Structures are given as structure tokens and as C-alpha cells.
Amino acid sequence: MAVRADSQCNTCLEWAERCSLLCSATAILLGYLVMFSVATSHIHPTLDLASHTSWHLFVGLSIVGCLILMGCIASNSKRQSRWKYRLGMWLIPWVYFLVVTQPWTVLPLAGNDSRAKGLKIYSWNLWVGNSDLEGVVSHLEKQDADIVILIEMGQHHTEIIDKLSETYMCREWIPDGAAGIAVLSRIPNTKFTVLDIANEGMPAIDVDIPSTDRSQAMRILALHTRSPSFHPIRTRQRDHQLSAVTRWVQSTNQPSIVVGDLNISPWSSPFRSLITQGCLLDSRSYRGYFSSWPAPLRMLGIPIDHLLATREILIRYRGVDRVFDPSDHRAISAIVQ
């Protein structure tokens, strides 16, 4: 009986090891494939799409690494070498995604007071097909924001601007469907300039905000970049826009903010270039993960709606709004000075 029990136990251990080998091998192989794609994204723009999975792969590989370590500790000397080999294969992509995602930056270590004094900015891709105009107006009124940025502004959405005209006397909008955008301001003497960033047919709005008793004078560039796809042209168009944004920041010589749906994750090479070359700060840093798309996935989504600021801007608060049907984006909000 004891021999049979030992045999059954060994069989169970073998099956457990096979299952763990399959799971760990799949995760590690996927990690290597994405790592290669992200590292070589400059060769072909379509490869940059893989960067959107960087955070999820880091979390998944971290879990797999814990399981491999447990197997390494629990296994006997004959099987331990196999686990150590898996651990070595796992370590390379894990370290790579650790460096790329910098998970420590999502820890809420910076000040983040939603009641802080300053200029409140609310940016939302409300989706071109959103027909719940009354709901949108009611929702925006509750935000009590100084600057409202609406992306994917269709012709039928102009009714929203009309209904908010008493609160937001300064406004500029281009109702152009997926390329449409609007900026509403309740700061007197706000000035607007419509730009075609990189001549890609996606209008952006340069907002000149005068100083108030709550914030300094600043410039805001509100924009929506092309959404990347497996067709490389759209990704190149997005990257051209981001390069033009860098030049805009470098030429303003004023405290500046870039905000909107940038259609890029923080782990993408063009995003890191924008941050570095534009000397910008990511408002997410040390405040949270703040996934914004797809909205129904909540924390399982990715942050592609951003607010980036030059170092003269003091960021008091950064948040992400609740899911609001039927938009597929969660709005972002910030308080700056």
C-alpha cells in the first residue's frame, strides 16, 4: 500500500511539474517575443503595438517567477536543476520589463489631493458615437473643472457646448467626428489657436491661459493623435504628431501642458522620446496606474490618455474618472498650478 501511495504521489508531482512547465514556458516565450518586438520597434512601427502589453507581461511574469521559485525550493535535488534553468530563462524578460514599466512609479508616493487649490483640467474622449448628450452635460457639470477638453467631437455634440455656454464663456471647437476636438474654459481672456499638428488632419488646440489667483499663466496643447493599427501608416502618423508636439513644447518658452488621447502607452519608445526631448513630467508618476482604455476593463486596461507638463508646472492632483457608458475611454483629471 505504501508503494502504491508513493507511486501515486510521484505521478501527481510529475503532472504538476508538466503543467507548471507548460505555463512557465508559455509565459516566458511570450515575454521574449514581446521583448524582441518592443526593443526593435524602431525597425517597423507595427512592432510598437506590442508595447501596450508590457505592464501585463511584467505582472504575469512576476507571478510565474514566484511559482518557479516555489518549485525550485520544494523540488528534490534531481529536479532542482530543471527549475533553476527555467528561473534563468525567466529572469531575462522579467528584468527587461521591470526596467521598461518601472512599476515603482505607480506607487502613490507623491502628493495627490483632489481638493487642492489650482486649475482643474478635465480631458475626455467621449466617443464620436456617444448620443447621451444630457448625460454628458450632467456629468461635466458635476466635475466643476476650469478647463474641459472633449475629444472625438461630432457635429451632434455641439449641443453640449451650447448647454454649457453660461459656465464656459471661452470655448473653441472643431466638430470633425473622430478628429473633432473642443476646449471649454471658464478662465476669462483665454485664447485659442487651432493647429494641424504635423499636417496629419488631426486638429489640435493651443490654449493660452492667463494667470489667476489659483495658478500661473500657462499654455495647454489639447490633442488627439492617430490610433495605431497593424497598418504602419497610422502608427507613423501618430509618431509624426508626437514629434511635432515635442517641437511645440520646445518653442513655447512658457510653462506648458500636453493633454489628451495620445493613443500610446507609457512604455512605448516614442512616448519616452516625447518625455525626454520635451523635458516633460508624466502626471501619473508616483500617483497611480490610471488605465483609461478600454474603459470596461478598468485596471486591466492601459493608460493612453495623458497629461504631461513642463517642470515649471506644479501638479497637485491626477486622477481617472469612473466608467461612463457609452464611451470606451475613462476621462482623466488633474489640478495644476
GROMACS .gro file of C-alpha atoms in nm:
model
  337
    1MET     CA    1   0.000   0.000   0.000
    2ALA     CA    2   0.284   0.236   0.085
    3VAL     CA    3   0.450   0.164  -0.252
    4ARG     CA    4   0.124   0.240  -0.434
    5ALA     CA    5   0.079   0.562  -0.241
    6ASP     CA    6   0.435   0.670  -0.324
    7SER     CA    7   0.374   0.587  -0.688
    8GLN     CA    8   0.055   0.793  -0.695
    9CYS     CA    9   0.235   1.080  -0.525
   10ASN     CA   10   0.517   1.073  -0.780
   11THR     CA   11   0.262   1.068  -1.062
   12CYS     CA   12   0.089   1.373  -0.919
   13LEU     CA   13   0.421   1.554  -0.887
   14GLU     CA   14   0.509   1.472  -1.246
   15TRP     CA   15   0.176   1.604  -1.372
   16ALA     CA   16   0.212   1.916  -1.158
   17GLU     CA   17   0.560   1.973  -1.299
   18ARG     CA   18   0.439   1.925  -1.654
   19CYS     CA   19   0.158   2.175  -1.604
   20SER     CA   20   0.394   2.426  -1.444
   21LEU     CA   21   0.643   2.373  -1.726
   22LEU     CA   22   0.375   2.441  -1.986
   23CYS     CA   23   0.253   2.757  -1.811
   24SER     CA   24   0.600   2.895  -1.740
   25ALA     CA   25   0.730   2.810  -2.089
   26THR     CA   26   0.430   2.984  -2.250
   27ALA     CA   27   0.472   3.298  -2.035
   28ILE     CA   28   0.849   3.310  -2.089
   29LEU     CA   29   0.819   3.257  -2.465
   30LEU     CA   30   0.557   3.532  -2.486
   31GLY     CA   31   0.784   3.756  -2.280
   32TYR     CA   32   1.075   3.702  -2.519
   33LEU     CA   33   0.856   3.768  -2.825
   34VAL     CA   34   0.719   4.096  -2.687
   35MET     CA   35   1.062   4.198  -2.556
   36PHE     CA   36   1.208   4.150  -2.903
   37SER     CA   37   0.919   4.341  -3.064
   38VAL     CA   38   0.945   4.636  -2.827
   39ALA     CA   39   1.324   4.650  -2.850
   40THR     CA   40   1.312   4.652  -3.232
   41SER     CA   41   1.005   4.874  -3.274
   42HIS     CA   42   1.221   5.140  -3.443
   43ILE     CA   43   1.267   4.899  -3.735
   44HIS     CA   44   0.896   4.871  -3.815
   45PRO     CA   45   0.621   5.080  -3.649
   46THR     CA   46   0.377   4.787  -3.622
   47LEU     CA   47   0.609   4.623  -3.371
   48ASP     CA   48   0.541   4.911  -3.134
   49LEU     CA   49   0.189   4.774  -3.077
   50ALA     CA   50   0.347   4.506  -2.860
   51SER     CA   51   0.450   4.772  -2.606
   52HIS     CA   52   0.086   4.802  -2.494
   53THR     CA   53   0.119   4.461  -2.324
   54SER     CA   54   0.436   4.548  -2.129
   55TRP     CA   55   0.266   4.606  -1.794
   56HIS     CA   56   0.051   4.295  -1.816
   57LEU     CA   57   0.351   4.084  -1.912
   58PHE     CA   58   0.551   4.220  -1.619
   59VAL     CA   59   0.274   4.128  -1.377
   60GLY     CA   60   0.225   3.786  -1.540
   61LEU     CA   61   0.598   3.710  -1.540
   62SER     CA   62   0.622   3.816  -1.176
   63ILE     CA   63   0.356   3.561  -1.083
   64VAL     CA   64   0.528   3.293  -1.293
   65GLY     CA   65   0.860   3.378  -1.127
   66CYS     CA   66   0.710   3.324  -0.782
   67LEU     CA   67   0.581   2.983  -0.891
   68ILE     CA   68   0.921   2.887  -1.034
   69LEU     CA   69   1.093   2.990  -0.710
   70MET     CA   70   0.846   2.781  -0.510
   71GLY     CA   71   0.912   2.485  -0.738
   72CYS     CA   72   1.286   2.533  -0.703
   73ILE     CA   73   1.261   2.534  -0.323
   74ALA     CA   74   1.015   2.243  -0.298
   75SER     CA   75   1.171   2.008  -0.553
   76ASN     CA   76   1.433   1.744  -0.475
   77SER     CA   77   1.793   1.766  -0.591
   78LYS     CA   78   1.727   1.571  -0.912
   79ARG     CA   79   1.454   1.807  -1.030
   80GLN     CA   80   1.604   2.127  -0.894
   81SER     CA   81   1.835   2.180  -1.192
   82ARG     CA   82   1.531   2.196  -1.423
   83TRP     CA   83   1.372   2.465  -1.207
   84LYS     CA   84   1.697   2.663  -1.196
   85TYR     CA   85   1.717   2.650  -1.575
   86ARG     CA   86   1.361   2.785  -1.601
   87LEU     CA   87   1.449   3.054  -1.349
   88GLY     CA   88   1.742   3.166  -1.563
   89MET     CA   89   1.527   3.177  -1.877
   90TRP     CA   90   1.259   3.373  -1.688
   91LEU     CA   91   1.496   3.630  -1.542
   92ILE     CA   92   1.594   3.800  -1.872
   93PRO     CA   93   1.246   3.914  -1.989
   94TRP     CA   94   1.140   3.990  -1.632
   95VAL     CA   95   1.434   4.229  -1.579
   96TYR     CA   96   1.368   4.387  -1.919
   97PHE     CA   97   1.002   4.461  -1.840
   98LEU     CA   98   1.098   4.572  -1.490
   99VAL     CA   99   1.316   4.843  -1.645
  100VAL     CA  100   1.059   4.933  -1.914
  101THR     CA  101   0.748   4.954  -1.692
  102GLN     CA  102   0.919   5.089  -1.378
  103PRO     CA  103   0.641   4.956  -1.151
  104TRP     CA  104   0.760   5.164  -0.858
  105THR     CA  105   0.627   5.475  -1.035
  106VAL     CA  106   0.266   5.363  -0.982
  107LEU     CA  107   0.310   5.371  -0.604
  108PRO     CA  108   0.114   5.665  -0.454
  109LEU     CA  109   0.419   5.839  -0.309
  110ALA     CA  110   0.360   6.190  -0.448
  111GLY     CA  111   0.102   6.434  -0.316
  112ASN     CA  112  -0.238   6.377  -0.473
  113ASP     CA  113  -0.509   6.590  -0.316
  114SER     CA  114  -0.830   6.617  -0.520
  115ARG     CA  115  -0.930   6.921  -0.311
  116ALA     CA  116  -0.608   7.110  -0.372
  117LYS     CA  117  -0.610   7.468  -0.490
  118GLY     CA  118  -0.527   7.518  -0.855
  119LEU     CA  119  -0.650   7.493  -1.212
  120LYS     CA  120  -0.863   7.184  -1.269
  121ILE     CA  121  -0.832   7.020  -1.612
  122TYR     CA  122  -1.073   6.752  -1.728
  123SER     CA  123  -0.998   6.563  -2.052
  124TRP     CA  124  -1.232   6.304  -2.200
  125ASN     CA  125  -1.260   6.111  -2.523
  126LEU     CA  126  -1.638   6.096  -2.516
  127TRP     CA  127  -1.654   5.878  -2.834
  128VAL     CA  128  -1.793   6.004  -3.162
  129GLY     CA  129  -2.097   5.774  -3.139
  130ASN     CA  130  -2.199   5.894  -2.793
  131SER     CA  131  -2.557   6.019  -2.819
  132ASP     CA  132  -2.630   6.056  -2.446
  133LEU     CA  133  -2.597   6.433  -2.460
  134GLU     CA  134  -2.800   6.505  -2.146
  135GLY     CA  135  -2.592   6.254  -1.953
  136VAL     CA  136  -2.268   6.407  -2.078
  137VAL     CA  137  -2.376   6.760  -1.984
  138SER     CA  138  -2.486   6.649  -1.638
  139HIS     CA  139  -2.161   6.462  -1.586
  140LEU     CA  140  -1.945   6.755  -1.693
  141GLU     CA  141  -2.133   6.999  -1.469
  142LYS     CA  142  -2.053   6.776  -1.169
  143GLN     CA  143  -1.679   6.790  -1.242
  144ASP     CA  144  -1.658   7.165  -1.174
  145ALA     CA  145  -1.349   7.185  -1.395
  146ASP     CA  146  -1.187   7.508  -1.513
  147ILE     CA  147  -1.078   7.359  -1.846
  148VAL     CA  148  -1.276   7.085  -2.022
  149ILE     CA  149  -1.131   6.902  -2.322
  150LEU     CA  150  -1.364   6.689  -2.530
  151ILE     CA  151  -1.218   6.452  -2.789
  152GLU     CA  152  -1.395   6.283  -3.083
  153MET     CA  153  -1.629   6.578  -3.107
  154GLY     CA  154  -1.903   6.518  -3.365
  155GLN     CA  155  -2.144   6.770  -3.514
  156HIS     CA  156  -2.423   6.643  -3.289
  157HIS     CA  157  -2.207   6.715  -2.982
  158THR     CA  158  -2.221   7.091  -3.037
  159GLU     CA  159  -2.540   7.085  -2.832
  160ILE     CA  160  -2.321   7.002  -2.530
  161ILE     CA  161  -2.122   7.322  -2.585
  162ASP     CA  162  -2.441   7.527  -2.615
  163LYS     CA  163  -2.577   7.391  -2.287
  164LEU     CA  164  -2.251   7.467  -2.105
  165SER     CA  165  -2.207   7.814  -2.258
  166GLU     CA  166  -2.305   8.002  -1.940
  167THR     CA  167  -2.036   7.824  -1.737
  168TYR     CA  168  -1.768   7.815  -2.007
  169MET     CA  169  -1.776   8.150  -2.186
  170CYS     CA  170  -1.443   8.091  -2.362
  171ARG     CA  171  -1.452   7.797  -2.600
  172GLU     CA  172  -1.320   7.660  -2.926
  173TRP     CA  173  -1.432   7.350  -3.110
  174ILE     CA  174  -1.389   7.161  -3.436
  175PRO     CA  175  -1.677   6.914  -3.487
  176ASP     CA  176  -1.499   6.665  -3.710
  177GLY     CA  177  -1.602   6.322  -3.585
  178ALA     CA  178  -1.307   6.108  -3.475
  179ALA     CA  179  -1.077   6.403  -3.547
  180GLY     CA  180  -1.302   6.652  -3.367
  181ILE     CA  181  -1.196   6.832  -3.052
  182ALA     CA  182  -1.330   7.104  -2.822
  183VAL     CA  183  -1.185   7.307  -2.535
  184LEU     CA  184  -1.409   7.490  -2.289
  185SER     CA  185  -1.266   7.739  -2.039
  186ARG     CA  186  -1.419   7.941  -1.761
  187ILE     CA  187  -1.100   8.144  -1.720
  188PRO     CA  188  -1.163   8.494  -1.863
  189ASN     CA  189  -0.948   8.603  -2.157
  190THR     CA  190  -0.849   8.251  -2.251
  191LYS     CA  191  -0.719   8.250  -2.608
  192PHE     CA  192  -0.726   7.965  -2.860
  193THR     CA  193  -0.528   7.876  -3.169
  194VAL     CA  194  -0.627   7.582  -3.388
  195LEU     CA  195  -0.329   7.380  -3.514
  196ASP     CA  196  -0.288   7.090  -3.752
  197ILE     CA  197  -0.012   6.904  -3.572
  198ALA     CA  198   0.231   6.755  -3.826
  199ASN     CA  199  -0.029   6.818  -4.102
  200GLU     CA  200  -0.192   6.482  -4.037
  201GLY     CA  201  -0.551   6.607  -4.050
  202MET     CA  202  -0.600   6.584  -3.672
  203PRO     CA  203  -0.665   6.936  -3.539
  204ALA     CA  204  -0.523   7.035  -3.204
  205ILE     CA  205  -0.598   7.342  -2.994
  206ASP     CA  206  -0.330   7.563  -2.841
  207VAL     CA  207  -0.484   7.720  -2.529
  208ASP     CA  208  -0.329   8.033  -2.376
  209ILE     CA  209  -0.437   8.056  -2.010
  210PRO     CA  210  -0.376   8.386  -1.825
  211SER     CA  211  -0.264   8.382  -1.465
  212THR     CA  212  -0.527   8.367  -1.191
  213ASP     CA  213  -0.524   8.376  -0.813
  214ARG     CA  214  -0.508   7.994  -0.823
  215SER     CA  215  -0.250   7.925  -1.093
  216GLN     CA  216   0.021   8.078  -1.305
  217ALA     CA  217  -0.016   8.161  -1.674
  218MET     CA  218   0.041   7.860  -1.895
  219ARG     CA  219  -0.009   7.708  -2.237
  220ILE     CA  220  -0.208   7.390  -2.294
  221LEU     CA  221  -0.194   7.180  -2.608
  222ALA     CA  222  -0.508   6.966  -2.634
  223LEU     CA  223  -0.490   6.697  -2.899
  224HIS     CA  224  -0.591   6.354  -3.025
  225THR     CA  225  -0.332   6.152  -3.215
  226ARG     CA  226  -0.395   5.885  -3.476
  227SER     CA  227  -0.475   5.547  -3.329
  228PRO     CA  228  -0.207   5.294  -3.430
  229SER     CA  229  -0.301   4.976  -3.613
  230PHE     CA  230  -0.139   4.686  -3.794
  231HIS     CA  231  -0.113   4.915  -4.095
  232PRO     CA  232   0.214   5.104  -4.038
  233ILE     CA  233   0.092   5.433  -4.187
  234ARG     CA  234  -0.133   5.516  -3.891
  235THR     CA  235   0.143   5.444  -3.642
  236ARG     CA  236   0.384   5.663  -3.838
  237GLN     CA  237   0.125   5.941  -3.844
  238ARG     CA  238   0.089   5.921  -3.466
  239ASP     CA  239   0.465   5.931  -3.420
  240HIS     CA  240   0.491   6.234  -3.653
  241GLN     CA  241   0.233   6.410  -3.437
  242LEU     CA  242   0.426   6.328  -3.120
  243SER     CA  243   0.746   6.464  -3.277
  244ALA     CA  244   0.558   6.785  -3.365
  245VAL     CA  245   0.434   6.805  -3.005
  246THR     CA  246   0.796   6.791  -2.889
  247ARG     CA  247   0.881   7.084  -3.116
  248TRP     CA  248   0.577   7.276  -2.986
  249VAL     CA  249   0.689   7.231  -2.626
  250GLN     CA  250   1.044   7.336  -2.710
  251SER     CA  251   0.922   7.651  -2.887
  252THR     CA  252   0.669   7.781  -2.632
  253ASN     CA  253   0.918   7.910  -2.371
  254GLN     CA  254   0.631   7.907  -2.120
  255PRO     CA  255   0.501   7.666  -1.859
  256SER     CA  256   0.319   7.415  -2.080
  257ILE     CA  257   0.091   7.114  -2.063
  258VAL     CA  258   0.019   6.846  -2.324
  259VAL     CA  259  -0.311   6.669  -2.264
  260GLY     CA  260  -0.546   6.438  -2.449
  261ASP     CA  261  -0.584   6.096  -2.602
  262LEU     CA  262  -0.231   6.030  -2.729
  263ASN     CA  263  -0.306   5.670  -2.831
  264ILE     CA  264   0.022   5.548  -2.687
  265SER     CA  265   0.120   5.362  -2.372
  266PRO     CA  266   0.390   5.496  -2.136
  267TRP     CA  267   0.619   5.204  -2.224
  268SER     CA  268   0.644   5.287  -2.592
  269SER     CA  269   0.969   5.427  -2.733
  270PRO     CA  270   0.803   5.733  -2.900
  271PHE     CA  271   0.636   5.820  -2.569
  272ARG     CA  272   0.967   5.803  -2.383
  273SER     CA  273   1.124   6.021  -2.654
  274LEU     CA  274   0.848   6.280  -2.608
  275ILE     CA  275   0.907   6.285  -2.232
  276THR     CA  276   1.286   6.308  -2.265
  277GLN     CA  277   1.320   6.551  -2.555
  278GLY     CA  278   1.034   6.773  -2.440
  279CYS     CA  279   1.161   6.774  -2.079
  280LEU     CA  280   0.811   6.677  -1.967
  281LEU     CA  281   0.683   6.515  -1.649
  282ASP     CA  282   0.422   6.240  -1.665
  283SER     CA  283   0.147   6.336  -1.421
  284ARG     CA  284   0.091   5.965  -1.349
  285SER     CA  285   0.435   5.925  -1.194
  286TYR     CA  286   0.418   5.816  -0.830
  287ARG     CA  287   0.043   5.869  -0.821
  288GLY     CA  288  -0.105   5.554  -0.974
  289TYR     CA  289  -0.156   5.335  -1.278
  290PHE     CA  290  -0.466   5.520  -1.412
  291SER     CA  291  -0.569   5.296  -1.701
  292SER     CA  292  -0.808   5.479  -1.933
  293TRP     CA  293  -0.881   5.239  -2.221
  294PRO     CA  294  -1.075   5.021  -2.280
  295ALA     CA  295  -1.295   5.166  -2.007
  296PRO     CA  296  -1.484   4.843  -1.916
  297LEU     CA  297  -1.154   4.670  -1.829
  298ARG     CA  298  -1.078   4.930  -1.561
  299MET     CA  299  -0.741   4.841  -1.401
  300LEU     CA  300  -0.681   4.571  -1.662
  301GLY     CA  301  -0.675   4.835  -1.936
  302ILE     CA  302  -0.386   5.062  -2.037
  303PRO     CA  303  -0.317   5.434  -1.987
  304ILE     CA  304  -0.330   5.602  -2.328
  305ASP     CA  305  -0.491   5.930  -2.215
  306HIS     CA  306  -0.219   6.152  -2.072
  307LEU     CA  307  -0.138   6.482  -1.910
  308LEU     CA  308   0.228   6.581  -1.944
  309ALA     CA  309   0.371   6.903  -1.802
  310THR     CA  310   0.692   7.101  -1.813
  311ARG     CA  311   0.885   7.125  -1.489
  312GLU     CA  312   0.755   7.475  -1.408
  313ILE     CA  313   0.405   7.329  -1.360
  314LEU     CA  314   0.319   7.204  -1.013
  315ILE     CA  315   0.090   6.900  -1.028
  316ARG     CA  316  -0.134   6.889  -0.722
  317TYR     CA  317  -0.363   6.608  -0.828
  318ARG     CA  318  -0.403   6.347  -1.101
  319GLY     CA  319  -0.691   6.101  -1.130
  320VAL     CA  320  -0.901   5.894  -1.366
  321ASP     CA  321  -1.279   5.906  -1.377
  322ARG     CA  322  -1.526   5.622  -1.344
  323VAL     CA  323  -1.654   5.428  -1.642
  324PHE     CA  324  -1.922   5.631  -1.820
  325ASP     CA  325  -2.116   5.445  -2.088
  326PRO     CA  326  -2.114   5.452  -2.385
  327SER     CA  327  -1.762   5.596  -2.413
  328ASP     CA  328  -1.479   5.344  -2.433
  329HIS     CA  329  -1.243   5.587  -2.253
  330ARG     CA  330  -1.225   5.691  -1.892
  331ALA     CA  331  -1.171   6.062  -1.851
  332ILE     CA  332  -0.861   6.196  -1.678
  333SER     CA  333  -0.847   6.493  -1.444
  334ALA     CA  334  -0.570   6.699  -1.289
  335ILE     CA  335  -0.520   7.003  -1.069
  336VAL     CA  336  -0.216   7.213  -1.157
  337GLN     CA  337  -0.057   7.542  -1.054
   0.00000   0.00000   0.00000
